[in-house]
Short mmCIF file of C-alpha atoms in Angstrom, two decimals:
data_model
loop_
_atom_site.label_atom_id
_atom_site.label_comp_id
_atom_site.label_asym_id
_atom_site.label_seq_id
_atom_site.Cartn_x
_atom_site.Cartn_y
_atom_site.Cartn_z
CA MET F 801 103.33 144.79 109.54
CA VAL F 802 102.09 143.43 112.87
CA ARG F 803 104.52 142.90 115.71
CA LYS F 804 103.36 139.93 117.81
CA ILE F 805 104.22 140.17 121.51
CA GLY F 806 103.53 137.50 124.11
CA ILE F 807 102.72 138.46 127.70
CA LEU F 808 103.31 135.90 130.46
CA GLY F 809 102.48 137.11 133.96
CA GLY F 810 102.39 135.56 137.40
CA SER F 811 104.07 135.59 140.78
CA PHE F 812 107.11 133.62 139.55
CA ASP F 813 107.81 132.72 143.16
CA PRO F 814 110.11 131.22 142.05
CA VAL F 815 110.26 130.94 138.26
CA HIS F 816 110.53 127.26 137.26
CA ARG F 817 111.15 125.21 134.13
CA GLY F 818 107.43 125.03 133.38
CA HIS F 819 107.24 128.82 133.03
CA ILE F 820 110.20 128.91 130.65
CA ARG F 821 108.93 125.94 128.63
CA LEU F 822 105.55 127.63 128.13
CA ALA F 823 107.17 130.93 127.12
CA GLU F 824 109.54 129.31 124.61
CA ASP F 825 106.87 127.06 123.09
CA ALA F 826 104.52 130.04 122.70
CA LEU F 827 107.33 132.06 121.12
CA ARG F 828 108.03 129.32 118.60
CA GLU F 829 104.62 127.84 117.85
CA ALA F 830 102.73 131.14 117.64
CA GLY F 831 105.48 132.92 115.69
CA LEU F 832 105.87 135.67 118.28
CA ASP F 833 108.53 138.36 118.02
CA CYS F 834 109.19 138.22 121.75
CA VAL F 835 107.68 137.18 125.08
CA LEU F 836 107.61 139.54 128.06
CA LEU F 837 107.65 137.80 131.45
CA ILE F 838 106.08 140.17 133.98
CA PRO F 839 106.15 139.32 137.70
CA ALA F 840 103.20 140.71 139.67
CA ALA F 841 103.66 143.01 142.62
CA VAL F 842 100.54 141.49 144.23
CA GLN F 843 98.23 139.13 142.36
CA PRO F 844 94.50 139.91 142.81
CA PHE F 845 93.68 136.35 143.89
CA LYS F 846 96.70 136.07 146.19
CA GLN F 847 96.56 139.32 148.16
CA ASP F 848 97.05 137.51 151.48
CA VAL F 849 99.95 135.37 150.21
CA LYS F 850 103.46 136.44 151.16
CA THR F 851 106.00 136.19 148.34
CA ALA F 852 109.71 136.76 147.91
CA SER F 853 110.49 140.41 147.25
CA GLY F 854 109.92 141.86 143.82
CA SER F 855 113.65 142.39 143.35
CA HIS F 856 114.41 138.73 144.11
CA ARG F 857 111.74 137.50 141.73
CA LEU F 858 112.97 139.84 139.00
CA ASN F 859 116.56 138.68 139.53
CA MET F 860 115.55 135.03 139.27
CA LEU F 861 113.65 135.71 136.05
CA ARG F 862 116.63 137.52 134.57
CA ILE F 863 118.86 134.57 135.41
CA ALA F 864 116.33 132.13 133.93
CA THR F 865 115.99 134.05 130.64
CA GLU F 866 119.65 134.90 130.16
CA ASN F 867 120.83 133.86 126.68
CA ARG F 868 117.32 132.72 125.72
CA ASN F 869 116.52 134.55 122.50
CA GLY F 870 113.13 136.22 122.42
CA LEU F 871 112.46 136.11 126.16
CA ARG F 872 112.52 139.40 128.05
CA VAL F 873 111.73 140.43 131.61
CA SER F 874 109.60 143.47 132.45
CA ASP F 875 109.49 145.15 135.86
CA TYR F 876 106.31 147.08 134.95
CA GLU F 877 104.01 145.59 137.61
CA ILE F 878 106.70 145.59 140.32
CA ARG F 879 107.24 149.32 139.69
CA GLN F 880 103.50 150.05 139.95
CA LYS F 881 103.27 148.38 143.36
CA GLY F 882 99.89 147.49 144.85
CA VAL F 883 97.57 144.91 143.27
CA SER F 884 98.55 143.97 139.71
CA TYR F 885 95.43 143.93 137.56
CA THR F 886 95.98 142.31 134.18
CA TYR F 887 93.76 144.72 132.25
CA LEU F 888 95.82 147.73 133.43
CA THR F 889 99.08 146.02 132.53
CA MET F 890 97.81 145.03 129.08
CA ARG F 891 96.63 148.60 128.41
CA ALA F 892 100.01 149.99 129.39
CA ILE F 893 102.06 147.45 127.44
CA GLN F 894 99.82 147.92 124.38
CA LYS F 895 100.39 151.68 124.47
CA LEU F 896 104.15 151.30 124.89
CA ALA F 897 104.33 148.71 122.12
CA ASP F 898 102.29 150.84 119.72
CA GLU F 899 104.59 153.80 120.37
CA ALA F 900 107.67 151.64 119.80
CA CYS F 901 106.48 150.03 116.56
CA GLY F 902 106.70 153.15 114.45
CA GLU F 903 104.62 154.48 111.61
CA GLY F 904 102.77 151.90 109.53
CA GLU F 905 103.20 149.14 112.10
CA GLU F 906 101.09 147.85 114.96
CA ALA F 907 101.51 145.57 117.94
CA ARG F 908 99.27 142.62 118.74
CA LEU F 909 99.44 141.36 122.31
CA HIS F 910 99.02 137.66 123.01
CA PHE F 911 98.30 136.79 126.65
CA ILE F 912 99.92 133.45 127.53
CA THR F 913 98.32 131.31 130.20
CA GLY F 914 97.44 127.80 131.32
CA THR F 915 94.06 126.10 131.07
CA ASP F 916 92.83 126.78 134.62
CA ALA F 917 93.50 130.51 134.49
CA PHE F 918 92.15 130.90 130.97
CA LEU F 919 88.82 129.32 131.89
CA LYS F 920 88.33 132.03 134.55
CA ILE F 921 89.33 135.12 132.56
CA ASP F 922 85.75 136.27 132.06
CA THR F 923 85.52 136.62 135.88
CA TRP F 924 88.61 138.83 136.13
CA MET F 925 88.46 142.59 136.57
CA GLU F 926 87.42 144.02 133.16
CA GLY F 927 87.25 140.48 131.77
CA GLU F 928 85.19 141.55 128.74
CA GLU F 929 87.85 144.09 127.78
CA LEU F 930 90.55 141.44 128.09
CA LEU F 931 88.68 138.95 125.92
CA SER F 932 87.67 141.42 123.23
CA SER F 933 90.95 143.33 122.94
CA TYR F 934 93.73 140.72 122.96
CA SER F 935 94.72 137.32 121.61
CA TYR F 936 95.40 134.28 123.79
CA ILE F 937 97.84 131.40 123.82
CA VAL F 938 96.76 128.55 126.09
CA GLY F 939 99.20 125.87 127.18
CA THR F 940 97.43 122.60 127.97
CA ARG F 941 98.11 119.04 129.05
CA PRO F 942 96.67 116.21 126.93
CA GLY F 943 93.11 115.45 128.00
CA TYR F 944 93.05 117.93 130.88
CA ARG F 945 89.67 119.72 130.88
CA GLN F 946 89.82 119.50 127.07
CA ASP F 947 86.08 119.34 126.38
CA GLU F 948 85.42 122.23 128.75
CA LEU F 949 88.23 124.26 127.16
CA GLU F 950 86.98 123.70 123.61
CA ILE F 951 83.44 124.78 124.55
CA TYR F 952 84.77 127.90 126.29
CA ILE F 953 87.00 128.84 123.35
CA GLU F 954 84.14 128.42 120.89
CA GLY F 955 81.91 130.61 123.05
CA ILE F 956 84.31 133.53 123.38
CA ARG F 957 85.23 133.35 119.70
CA LYS F 958 81.58 133.81 118.81
CA LYS F 959 80.94 136.51 121.43
CA TYR F 960 84.13 138.58 121.16
CA GLY F 961 85.90 137.42 118.01
CA THR F 962 88.82 136.41 120.23
CA GLU F 963 91.86 134.76 118.65
CA VAL F 964 92.91 131.72 120.73
CA ILE F 965 95.91 129.52 119.98
CA ASN F 966 95.92 126.18 121.81
CA LEU F 967 99.33 124.67 122.60
CA PRO F 968 98.53 121.07 123.54
CA GLY F 969 100.99 119.13 125.66
CA VAL F 970 103.34 121.97 126.59
CA GLN F 971 102.53 122.40 130.29
CA LEU F 972 104.98 120.72 132.64
CA ASN F 973 103.52 119.41 135.87
CA ILE F 974 105.53 121.77 138.08
CA SER F 975 104.28 124.38 140.53
CA SER F 976 106.09 127.09 142.46
CA THR F 977 104.36 125.80 145.59
CA GLU F 978 105.96 122.40 145.06
CA VAL F 979 109.38 124.02 144.58
CA ARG F 980 109.07 126.03 147.80
CA GLU F 981 107.97 122.96 149.76
CA ARG F 982 110.91 120.94 148.46
CA ILE F 983 113.33 123.70 149.44
CA ARG F 984 111.91 123.83 152.98
CA SER F 985 112.27 120.05 153.20
CA GLY F 986 115.87 120.12 151.95
CA LEU F 987 115.01 118.16 148.81
CA GLU F 988 116.58 118.49 145.36
CA THR F 989 115.08 121.19 143.11
CA GLY F 990 117.64 121.49 140.31
CA SER F 991 115.49 119.44 137.93
CA LEU F 992 112.58 121.86 138.44
CA LEU F 993 114.42 125.17 138.18
CA PRO F 994 116.21 126.91 135.30
CA GLU F 995 120.01 126.88 135.45
CA GLY F 996 121.34 129.35 138.01
CA VAL F 997 118.04 129.89 139.84
CA GLU F 998 118.63 127.16 142.43
CA ARG F 999 122.04 128.68 143.24
CA TYR F 1000 120.50 132.15 143.58
CA ILE F 1001 117.87 130.80 145.99
CA LYS F 1002 120.52 129.12 148.14
CA GLU F 1003 122.82 132.15 148.16
CA ASN F 1004 119.97 134.42 149.25
CA GLU F 1005 118.42 131.91 151.67
CA LEU F 1006 114.97 132.12 150.09
CA TYR F 1007 112.00 129.92 151.02
CA ILE F 1008 113.60 128.37 154.08
#
């Protein structure tokens, strides 16, 4: 029996409805047992970008996933501190999952991402290991870089035997940058944020 685990990483600064929508659609459409949402301590491509503290970002994720079956929050990368390299996280989670599955079972990790990030994975640290060792779930918007994505998927399937599940039309056009800018401008953000997250941001005076 194979236990299918989704991994959704990022800064989550803050977590928004697009993140949760992608996680829940991946959970359902790919038949996953659970999705781990893992906030980065420091993302490799954003080392000069200041974020809310790890504890705040974890708290917001826990609020956002409360009572959502199958979604779990991991503090693995926050606890490691320093730059959060995906290949190290995937190795660690794979080992922990294998140990937890028990005799006769195995865990298969599915890395969940959007189109833009997926098209760059072969340039990431240990990109070949990532592409050859794990499965992928890619959330897309209709027509967005579709031809480029299909060519890329076909190429890595041939080269690495990579399993890729395409989830068309699940990405919401929301960004954490947009949310932060709206907060600084005093604009409404409740429609962009999971229930309870907007209140947490106001109570802790984040992004102002």
